[in-house]
CSV table of C-alpha atoms and ligand atoms in Angstrom, one decimal:
chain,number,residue,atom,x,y,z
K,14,UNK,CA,-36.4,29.1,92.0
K,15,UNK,CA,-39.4,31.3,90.9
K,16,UNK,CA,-39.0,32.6,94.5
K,17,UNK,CA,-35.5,34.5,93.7
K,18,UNK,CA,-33.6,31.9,96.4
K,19,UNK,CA,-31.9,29.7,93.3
K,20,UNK,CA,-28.2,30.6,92.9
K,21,UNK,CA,-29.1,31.4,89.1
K,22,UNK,CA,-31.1,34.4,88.3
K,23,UNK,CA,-32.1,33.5,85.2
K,24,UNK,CA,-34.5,30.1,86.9
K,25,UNK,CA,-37.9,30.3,86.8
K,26,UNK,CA,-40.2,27.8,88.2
K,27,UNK,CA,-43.8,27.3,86.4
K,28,UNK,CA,-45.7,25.2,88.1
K,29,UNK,CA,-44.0,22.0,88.8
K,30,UNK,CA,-41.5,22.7,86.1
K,31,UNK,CA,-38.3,24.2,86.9
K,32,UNK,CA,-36.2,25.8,83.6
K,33,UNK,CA,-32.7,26.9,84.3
K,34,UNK,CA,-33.6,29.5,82.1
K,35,UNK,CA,-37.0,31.3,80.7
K,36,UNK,CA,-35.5,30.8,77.5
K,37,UNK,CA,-37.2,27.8,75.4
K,38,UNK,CA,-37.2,26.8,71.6
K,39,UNK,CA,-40.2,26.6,69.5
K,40,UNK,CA,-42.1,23.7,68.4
K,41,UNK,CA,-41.5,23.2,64.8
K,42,UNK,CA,-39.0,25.6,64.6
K,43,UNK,CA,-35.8,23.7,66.1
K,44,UNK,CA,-37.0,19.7,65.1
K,45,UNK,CA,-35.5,17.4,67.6
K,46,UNK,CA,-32.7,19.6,68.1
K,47,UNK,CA,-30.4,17.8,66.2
K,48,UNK,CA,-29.5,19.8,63.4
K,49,UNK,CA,-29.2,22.9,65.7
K,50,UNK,CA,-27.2,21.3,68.2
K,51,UNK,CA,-24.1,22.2,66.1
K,52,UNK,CA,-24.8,26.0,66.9
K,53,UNK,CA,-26.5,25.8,70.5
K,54,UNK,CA,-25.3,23.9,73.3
K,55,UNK,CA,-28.7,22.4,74.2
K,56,UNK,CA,-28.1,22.2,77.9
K,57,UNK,CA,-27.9,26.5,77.6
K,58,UNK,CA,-31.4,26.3,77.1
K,59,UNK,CA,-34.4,26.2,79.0
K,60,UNK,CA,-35.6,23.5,77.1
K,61,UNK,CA,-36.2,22.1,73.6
K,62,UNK,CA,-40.2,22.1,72.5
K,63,UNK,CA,-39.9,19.1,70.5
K,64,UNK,CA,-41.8,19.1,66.9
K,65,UNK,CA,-45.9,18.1,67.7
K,66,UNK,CA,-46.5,14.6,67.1
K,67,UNK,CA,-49.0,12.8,66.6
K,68,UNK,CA,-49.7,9.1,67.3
K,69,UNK,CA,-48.9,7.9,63.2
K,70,UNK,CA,-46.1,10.1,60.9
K,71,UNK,CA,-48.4,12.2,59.3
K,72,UNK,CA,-46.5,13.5,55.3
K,73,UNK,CA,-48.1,17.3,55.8
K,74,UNK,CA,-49.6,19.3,53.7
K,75,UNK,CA,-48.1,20.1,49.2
K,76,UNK,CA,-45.3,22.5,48.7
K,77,UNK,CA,-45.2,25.0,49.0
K,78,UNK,CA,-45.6,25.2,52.2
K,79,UNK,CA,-44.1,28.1,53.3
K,80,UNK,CA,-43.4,31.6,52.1
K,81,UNK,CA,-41.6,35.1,53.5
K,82,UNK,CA,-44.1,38.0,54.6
K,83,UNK,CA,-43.2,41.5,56.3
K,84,UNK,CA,-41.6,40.8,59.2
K,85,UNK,CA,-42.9,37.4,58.6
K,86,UNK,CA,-43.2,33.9,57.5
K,87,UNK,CA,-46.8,32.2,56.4
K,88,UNK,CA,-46.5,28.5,56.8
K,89,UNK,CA,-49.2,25.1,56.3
K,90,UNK,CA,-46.7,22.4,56.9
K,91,UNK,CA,-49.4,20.8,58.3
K,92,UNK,CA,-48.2,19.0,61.2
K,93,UNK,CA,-45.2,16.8,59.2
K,94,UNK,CA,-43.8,14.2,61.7
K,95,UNK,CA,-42.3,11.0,62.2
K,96,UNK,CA,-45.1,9.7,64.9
K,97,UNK,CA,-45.1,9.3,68.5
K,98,UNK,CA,-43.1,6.2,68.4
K,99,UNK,CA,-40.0,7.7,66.7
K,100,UNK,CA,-39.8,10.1,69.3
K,101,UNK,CA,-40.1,7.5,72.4
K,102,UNK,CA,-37.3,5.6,70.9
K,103,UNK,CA,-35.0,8.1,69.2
K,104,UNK,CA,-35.3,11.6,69.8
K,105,UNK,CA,-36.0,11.9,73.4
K,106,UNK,CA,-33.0,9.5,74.3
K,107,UNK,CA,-31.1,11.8,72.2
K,108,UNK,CA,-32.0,14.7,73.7
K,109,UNK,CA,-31.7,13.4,77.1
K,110,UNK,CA,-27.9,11.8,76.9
K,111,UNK,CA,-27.5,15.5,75.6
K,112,UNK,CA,-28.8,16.8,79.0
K,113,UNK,CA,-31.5,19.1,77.1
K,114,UNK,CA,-34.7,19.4,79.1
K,115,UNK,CA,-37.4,18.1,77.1
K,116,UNK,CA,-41.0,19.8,76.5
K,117,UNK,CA,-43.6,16.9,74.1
K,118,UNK,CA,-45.7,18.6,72.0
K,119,UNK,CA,-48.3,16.3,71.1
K,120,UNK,CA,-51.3,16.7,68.2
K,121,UNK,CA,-53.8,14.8,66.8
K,122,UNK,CA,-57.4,14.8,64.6
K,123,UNK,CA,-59.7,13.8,67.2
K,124,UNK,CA,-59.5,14.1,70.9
K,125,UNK,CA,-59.0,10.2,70.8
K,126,UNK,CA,-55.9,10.7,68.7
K,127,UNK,CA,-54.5,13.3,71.2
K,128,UNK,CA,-55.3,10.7,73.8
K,129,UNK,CA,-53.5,7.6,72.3
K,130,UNK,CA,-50.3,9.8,72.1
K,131,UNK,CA,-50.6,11.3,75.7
K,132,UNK,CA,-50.8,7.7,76.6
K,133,UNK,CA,-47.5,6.5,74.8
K,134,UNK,CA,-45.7,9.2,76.3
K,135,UNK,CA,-46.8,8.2,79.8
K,136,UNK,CA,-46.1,4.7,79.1
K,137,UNK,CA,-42.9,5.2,77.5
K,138,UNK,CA,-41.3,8.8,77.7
K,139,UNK,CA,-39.7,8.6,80.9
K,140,UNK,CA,-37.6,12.4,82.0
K,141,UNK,CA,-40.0,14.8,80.1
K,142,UNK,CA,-40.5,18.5,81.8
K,143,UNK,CA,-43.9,18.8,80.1
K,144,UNK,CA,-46.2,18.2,77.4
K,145,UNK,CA,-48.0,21.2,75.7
K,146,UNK,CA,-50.6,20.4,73.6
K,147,UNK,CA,-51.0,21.7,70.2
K,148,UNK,CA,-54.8,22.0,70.2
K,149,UNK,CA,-54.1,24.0,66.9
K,150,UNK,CA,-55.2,21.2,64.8
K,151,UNK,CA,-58.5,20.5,62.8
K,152,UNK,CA,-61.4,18.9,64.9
K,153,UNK,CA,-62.7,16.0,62.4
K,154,UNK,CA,-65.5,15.7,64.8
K,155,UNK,CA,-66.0,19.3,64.7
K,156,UNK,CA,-66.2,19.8,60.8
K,157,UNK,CA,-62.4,20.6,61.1
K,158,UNK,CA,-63.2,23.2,63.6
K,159,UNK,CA,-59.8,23.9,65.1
K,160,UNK,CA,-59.9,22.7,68.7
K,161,UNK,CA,-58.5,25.7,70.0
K,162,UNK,CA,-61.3,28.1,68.3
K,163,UNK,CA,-64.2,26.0,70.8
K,164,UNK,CA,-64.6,26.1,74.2
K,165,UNK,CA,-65.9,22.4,74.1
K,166,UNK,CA,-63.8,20.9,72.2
K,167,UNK,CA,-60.9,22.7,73.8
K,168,UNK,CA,-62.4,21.6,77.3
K,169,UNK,CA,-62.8,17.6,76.0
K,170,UNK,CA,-58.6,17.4,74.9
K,171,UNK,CA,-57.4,19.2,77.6
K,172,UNK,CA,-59.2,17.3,79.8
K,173,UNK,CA,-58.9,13.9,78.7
K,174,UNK,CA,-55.2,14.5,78.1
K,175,UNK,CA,-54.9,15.6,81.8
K,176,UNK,CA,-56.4,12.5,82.9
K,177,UNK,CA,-54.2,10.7,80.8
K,178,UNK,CA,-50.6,12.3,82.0
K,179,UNK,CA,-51.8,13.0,85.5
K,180,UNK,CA,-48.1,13.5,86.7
K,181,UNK,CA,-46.8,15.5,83.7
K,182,UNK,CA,-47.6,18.8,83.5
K,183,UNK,CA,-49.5,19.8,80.7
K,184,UNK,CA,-49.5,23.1,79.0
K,185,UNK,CA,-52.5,23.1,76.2
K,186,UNK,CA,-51.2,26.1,73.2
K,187,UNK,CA,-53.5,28.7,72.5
K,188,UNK,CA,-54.4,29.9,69.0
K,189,UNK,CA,-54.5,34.1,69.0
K,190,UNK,CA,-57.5,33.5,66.3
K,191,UNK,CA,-60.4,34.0,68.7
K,192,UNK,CA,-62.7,37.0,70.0
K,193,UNK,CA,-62.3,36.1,73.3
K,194,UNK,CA,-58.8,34.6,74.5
K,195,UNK,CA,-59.8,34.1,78.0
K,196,UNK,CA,-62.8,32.4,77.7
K,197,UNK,CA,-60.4,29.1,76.2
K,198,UNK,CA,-58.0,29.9,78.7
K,199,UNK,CA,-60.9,29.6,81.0
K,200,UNK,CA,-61.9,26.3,79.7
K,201,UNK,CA,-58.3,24.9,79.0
K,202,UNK,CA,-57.7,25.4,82.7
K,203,UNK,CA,-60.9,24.5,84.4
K,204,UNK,CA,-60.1,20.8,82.5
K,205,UNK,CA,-57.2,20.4,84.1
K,206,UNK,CA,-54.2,22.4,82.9
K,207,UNK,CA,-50.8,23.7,84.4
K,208,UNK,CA,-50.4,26.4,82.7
K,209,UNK,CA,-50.5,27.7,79.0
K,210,UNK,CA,-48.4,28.6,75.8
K,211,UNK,CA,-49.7,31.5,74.3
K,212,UNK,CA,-49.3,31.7,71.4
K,213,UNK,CA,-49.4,29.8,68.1
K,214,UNK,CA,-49.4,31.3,64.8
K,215,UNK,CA,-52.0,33.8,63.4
K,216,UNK,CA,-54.5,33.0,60.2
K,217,UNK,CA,-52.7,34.6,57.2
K,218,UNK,CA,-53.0,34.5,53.2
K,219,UNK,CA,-50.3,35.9,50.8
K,220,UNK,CA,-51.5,36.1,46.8
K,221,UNK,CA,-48.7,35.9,43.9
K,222,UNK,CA,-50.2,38.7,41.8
K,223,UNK,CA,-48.3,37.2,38.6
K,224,UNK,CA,-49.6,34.1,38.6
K,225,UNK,CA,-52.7,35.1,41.0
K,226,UNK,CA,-52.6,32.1,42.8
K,227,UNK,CA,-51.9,31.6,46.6
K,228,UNK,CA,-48.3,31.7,48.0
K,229,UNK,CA,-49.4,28.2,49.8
K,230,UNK,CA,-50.6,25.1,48.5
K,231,UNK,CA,-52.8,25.0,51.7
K,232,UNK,CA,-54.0,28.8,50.5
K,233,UNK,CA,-53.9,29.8,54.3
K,234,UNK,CA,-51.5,29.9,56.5
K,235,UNK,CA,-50.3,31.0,59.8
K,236,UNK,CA,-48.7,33.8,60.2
K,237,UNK,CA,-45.1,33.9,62.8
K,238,UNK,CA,-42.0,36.8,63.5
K,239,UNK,CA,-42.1,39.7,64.5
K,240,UNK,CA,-45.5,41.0,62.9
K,241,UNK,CA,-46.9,38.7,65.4
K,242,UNK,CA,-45.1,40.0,68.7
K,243,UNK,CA,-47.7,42.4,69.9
K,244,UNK,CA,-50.3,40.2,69.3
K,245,UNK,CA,-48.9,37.9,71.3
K,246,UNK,CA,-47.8,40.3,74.2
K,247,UNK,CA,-51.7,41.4,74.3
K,248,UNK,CA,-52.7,38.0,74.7
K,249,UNK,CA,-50.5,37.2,77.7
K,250,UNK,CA,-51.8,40.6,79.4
K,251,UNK,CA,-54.9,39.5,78.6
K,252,UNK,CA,-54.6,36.3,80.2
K,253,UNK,CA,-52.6,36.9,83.0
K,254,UNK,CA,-54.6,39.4,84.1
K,255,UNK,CA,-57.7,37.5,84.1
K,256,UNK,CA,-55.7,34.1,85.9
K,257,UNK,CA,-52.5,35.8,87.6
K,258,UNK,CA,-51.1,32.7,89.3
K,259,UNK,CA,-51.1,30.7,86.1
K,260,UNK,CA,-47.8,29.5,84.4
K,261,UNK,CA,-47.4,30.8,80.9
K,262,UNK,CA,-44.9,30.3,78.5
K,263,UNK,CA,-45.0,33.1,75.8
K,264,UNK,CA,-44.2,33.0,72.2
K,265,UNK,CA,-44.6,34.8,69.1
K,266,UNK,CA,-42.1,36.8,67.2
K,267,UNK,CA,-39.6,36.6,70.0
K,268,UNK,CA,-36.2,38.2,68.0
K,269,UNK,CA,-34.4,39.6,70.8
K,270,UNK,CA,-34.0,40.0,74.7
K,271,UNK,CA,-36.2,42.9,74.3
K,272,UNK,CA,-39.3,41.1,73.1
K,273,UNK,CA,-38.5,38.5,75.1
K,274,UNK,CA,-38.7,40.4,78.2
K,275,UNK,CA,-41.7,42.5,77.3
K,276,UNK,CA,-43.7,38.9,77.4
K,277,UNK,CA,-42.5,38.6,80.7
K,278,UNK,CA,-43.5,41.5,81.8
K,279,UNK,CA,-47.0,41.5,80.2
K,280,UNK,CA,-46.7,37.9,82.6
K,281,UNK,CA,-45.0,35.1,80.8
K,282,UNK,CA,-42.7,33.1,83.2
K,283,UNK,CA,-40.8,31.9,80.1
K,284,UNK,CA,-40.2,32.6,76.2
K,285,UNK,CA,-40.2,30.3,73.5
K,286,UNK,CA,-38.3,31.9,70.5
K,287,UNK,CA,-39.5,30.3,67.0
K,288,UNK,CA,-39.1,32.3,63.6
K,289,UNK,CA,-35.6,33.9,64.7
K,290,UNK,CA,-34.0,30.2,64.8
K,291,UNK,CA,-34.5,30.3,60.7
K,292,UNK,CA,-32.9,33.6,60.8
K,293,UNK,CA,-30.2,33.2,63.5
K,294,UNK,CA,-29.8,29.7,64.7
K,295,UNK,CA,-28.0,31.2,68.1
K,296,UNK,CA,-30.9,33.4,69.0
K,297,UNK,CA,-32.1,31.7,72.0
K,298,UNK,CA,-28.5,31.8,73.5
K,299,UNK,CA,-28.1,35.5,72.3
K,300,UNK,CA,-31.4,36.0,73.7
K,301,UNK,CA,-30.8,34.8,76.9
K,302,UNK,CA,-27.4,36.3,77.5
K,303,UNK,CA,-29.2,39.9,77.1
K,304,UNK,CA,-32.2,38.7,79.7
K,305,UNK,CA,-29.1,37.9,82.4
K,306,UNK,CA,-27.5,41.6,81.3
K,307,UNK,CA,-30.9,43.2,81.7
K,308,UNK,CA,-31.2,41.3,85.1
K,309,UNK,CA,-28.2,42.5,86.3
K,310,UNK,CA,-28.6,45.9,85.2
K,311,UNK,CA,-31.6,46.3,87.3
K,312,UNK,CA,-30.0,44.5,90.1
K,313,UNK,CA,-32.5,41.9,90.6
K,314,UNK,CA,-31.9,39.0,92.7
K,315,UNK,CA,-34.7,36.6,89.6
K,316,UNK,CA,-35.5,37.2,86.4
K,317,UNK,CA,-39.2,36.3,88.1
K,318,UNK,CA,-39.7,39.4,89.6
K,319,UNK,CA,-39.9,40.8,86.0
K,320,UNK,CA,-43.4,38.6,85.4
K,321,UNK,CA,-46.4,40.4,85.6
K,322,UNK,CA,-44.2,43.6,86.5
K,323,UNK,CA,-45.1,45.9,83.7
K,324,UNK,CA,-46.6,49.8,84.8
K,325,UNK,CA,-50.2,50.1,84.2
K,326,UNK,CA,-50.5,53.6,85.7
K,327,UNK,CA,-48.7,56.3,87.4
I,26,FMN,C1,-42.3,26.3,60.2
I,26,FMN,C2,-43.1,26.2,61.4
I,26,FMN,C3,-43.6,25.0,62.0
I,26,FMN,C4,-44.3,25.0,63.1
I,26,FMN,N1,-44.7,23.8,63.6
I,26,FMN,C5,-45.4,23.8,64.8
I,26,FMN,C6,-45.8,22.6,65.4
I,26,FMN,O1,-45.5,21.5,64.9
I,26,FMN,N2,-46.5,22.6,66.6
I,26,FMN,C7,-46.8,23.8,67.2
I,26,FMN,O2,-47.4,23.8,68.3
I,26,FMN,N3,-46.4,25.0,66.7
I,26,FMN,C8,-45.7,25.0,65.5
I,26,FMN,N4,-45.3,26.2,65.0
I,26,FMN,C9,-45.6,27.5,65.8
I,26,FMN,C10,-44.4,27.9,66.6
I,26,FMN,O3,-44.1,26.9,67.6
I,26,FMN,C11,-44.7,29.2,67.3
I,26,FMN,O4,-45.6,29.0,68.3
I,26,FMN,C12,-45.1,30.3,66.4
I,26,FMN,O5,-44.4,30.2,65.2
I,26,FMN,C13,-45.0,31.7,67.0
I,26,FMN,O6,-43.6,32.0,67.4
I,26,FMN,P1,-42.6,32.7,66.4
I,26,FMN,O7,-43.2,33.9,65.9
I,26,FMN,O8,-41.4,33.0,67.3
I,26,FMN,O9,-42.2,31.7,65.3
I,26,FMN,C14,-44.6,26.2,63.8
I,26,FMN,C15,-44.1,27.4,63.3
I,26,FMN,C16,-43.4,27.5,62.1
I,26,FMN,C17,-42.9,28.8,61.6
């Protein structure tokens, strides 16, 4: 428990989700676990962010889709998935006789689409932690206006998706791409949310100077790995300073126990780690095993009392 009176020290409580570990996988970085579950036992894990779906497969964007960057990868895959139904009847019965606690990440084009799949999975996805929504995606109604970049339109999902998965809790994902961070969190919360991921990736563009075309098909990108971290450890400060008793789950970069634990003390109850599974597909375990040293070298009763924790002053 968040409270320190679990027998593990490593589980945290966020909301009305309880994580045997703050240690989660990425969406779109670890599919339906499948692949990885030959290097990571998935029960280790906090939990398994599934890949966003959406309420048809969608085929993504050309190739290429992705390319290498400093310290990072750009990448417009554009949202490739096998549809809301494939995951109902195949990968969350997968993951679950696997004992892996599931997180849905849900997407869609228009705030109807994002509700058709929130209602599927209340219908039919039965033993899910969570659902954070990827409100990363083009607003058709909006002149492809991501949703995430307007207060409105990040108000409208989050709350119809609320009202749609009233038992579930529902974490909406924050895009770093915006002058004022708190003012969506505001709104993402205000319609309804349990807490928030922050964050997805960052707008980026890589040129091929030979050729002088784009690296992407897409042209731009976002931006993940460690060039990312500190952006993403602002934004959690940020946020938790201005809504303190809010769950967030951090990500962004996340390559060691280190980062990891710098989220949580900028006031991120959990970590999801994304890039580093491409580079290292044990990094969430390795990850986790130097949280529980760093625990233990402090002699903390709960990795919880590390949220929020860092030294302003003084
Ligand atoms: C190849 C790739 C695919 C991704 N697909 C999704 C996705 O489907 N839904 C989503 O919410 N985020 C997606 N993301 C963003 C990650 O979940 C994560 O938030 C972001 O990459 C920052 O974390 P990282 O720097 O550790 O990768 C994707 C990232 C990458 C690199």
């Amino acid at each position: 428990m968040a409270d320190g009176t679990s027998s593990s020290p490593l589980a945290v409580t966020l909301g009305a989700m309880e994580l045997q570990t703050p240690v989660l996988v990425a969406s779109g970085t670890f599919g339906a676990g499948r692949e990885a579950s030959v290097f990571v036992d998935l029960p280790k894990l906090g939990g398994v962010i599934v890949k966003s779906m959406t309420i048809v497969p969608w085929r993504g964007k050309p190739t290429p889709r992705m390319c290498e960057t400093p310290s990072g990868i750009l990448n417009a895959i554009g949202i490739q998935n096998k549809g809301v139904d494939h995951f109902v009847a195949e990968d969350l019965p997968w993951l679950l006789k696997r004992k892996a606690t599931v997180i849905a990440s849900i997407a869609g084009n228009t705030v109807d689409e994002f509700v058709k799949v929130a209602d599927k999975l209340r219908t039919g996805a039965r033993g899910i932690a969570a659902v954070e929504v990827n409100i990363s995606c083009p607003n058709l109604e909006d002149r492809n206006n991501m949703f995430a970049h307007s207060v409105e339109a990040t108000s409208a999902v989050v709350g119809e998706v609320k009202k749609a998965l009233s038992r579930v809790p529902v974490f909406p994902k924050l895009s770093p791409n915006v002058t004022s961070l708190s003012t969506i969190a505001e709104a993402a919360l205000n319609a309804g949310a349990d807490g928030l991921s922050l964050v997805n990736t960052v707008f980026g563009m890589a040129i091929d100077v030979r050729s002088r075309r784009p690296k992407l098909a897409g042209t731009i990108g976002g931006l993940s790995g460690p060039a990312i971290h500190p952006i993403a450890v602002r934004a959690i400060h940020e946020v938790h300073r201005a809504f303190p008793h809010v769950p967030i789950i951090g990500q962004g970069g996340v390559a060691s126990a280190d980062d990891a634990l710098q989220m949580i003390l900028a006031g991120a109850s959990a970590v999801a780690v994304g890039t580093a599974n491409f580079v290292q597909p044990r990094a969430s375990l390795e990850i986790t095993d130097g949280i529980r040293a760093y625990v233990e070298e402090q002699g903390l009763a709960s990795v919880s009392e590390l949220v929020g924790a860092v030294k302003l002053e003084g």
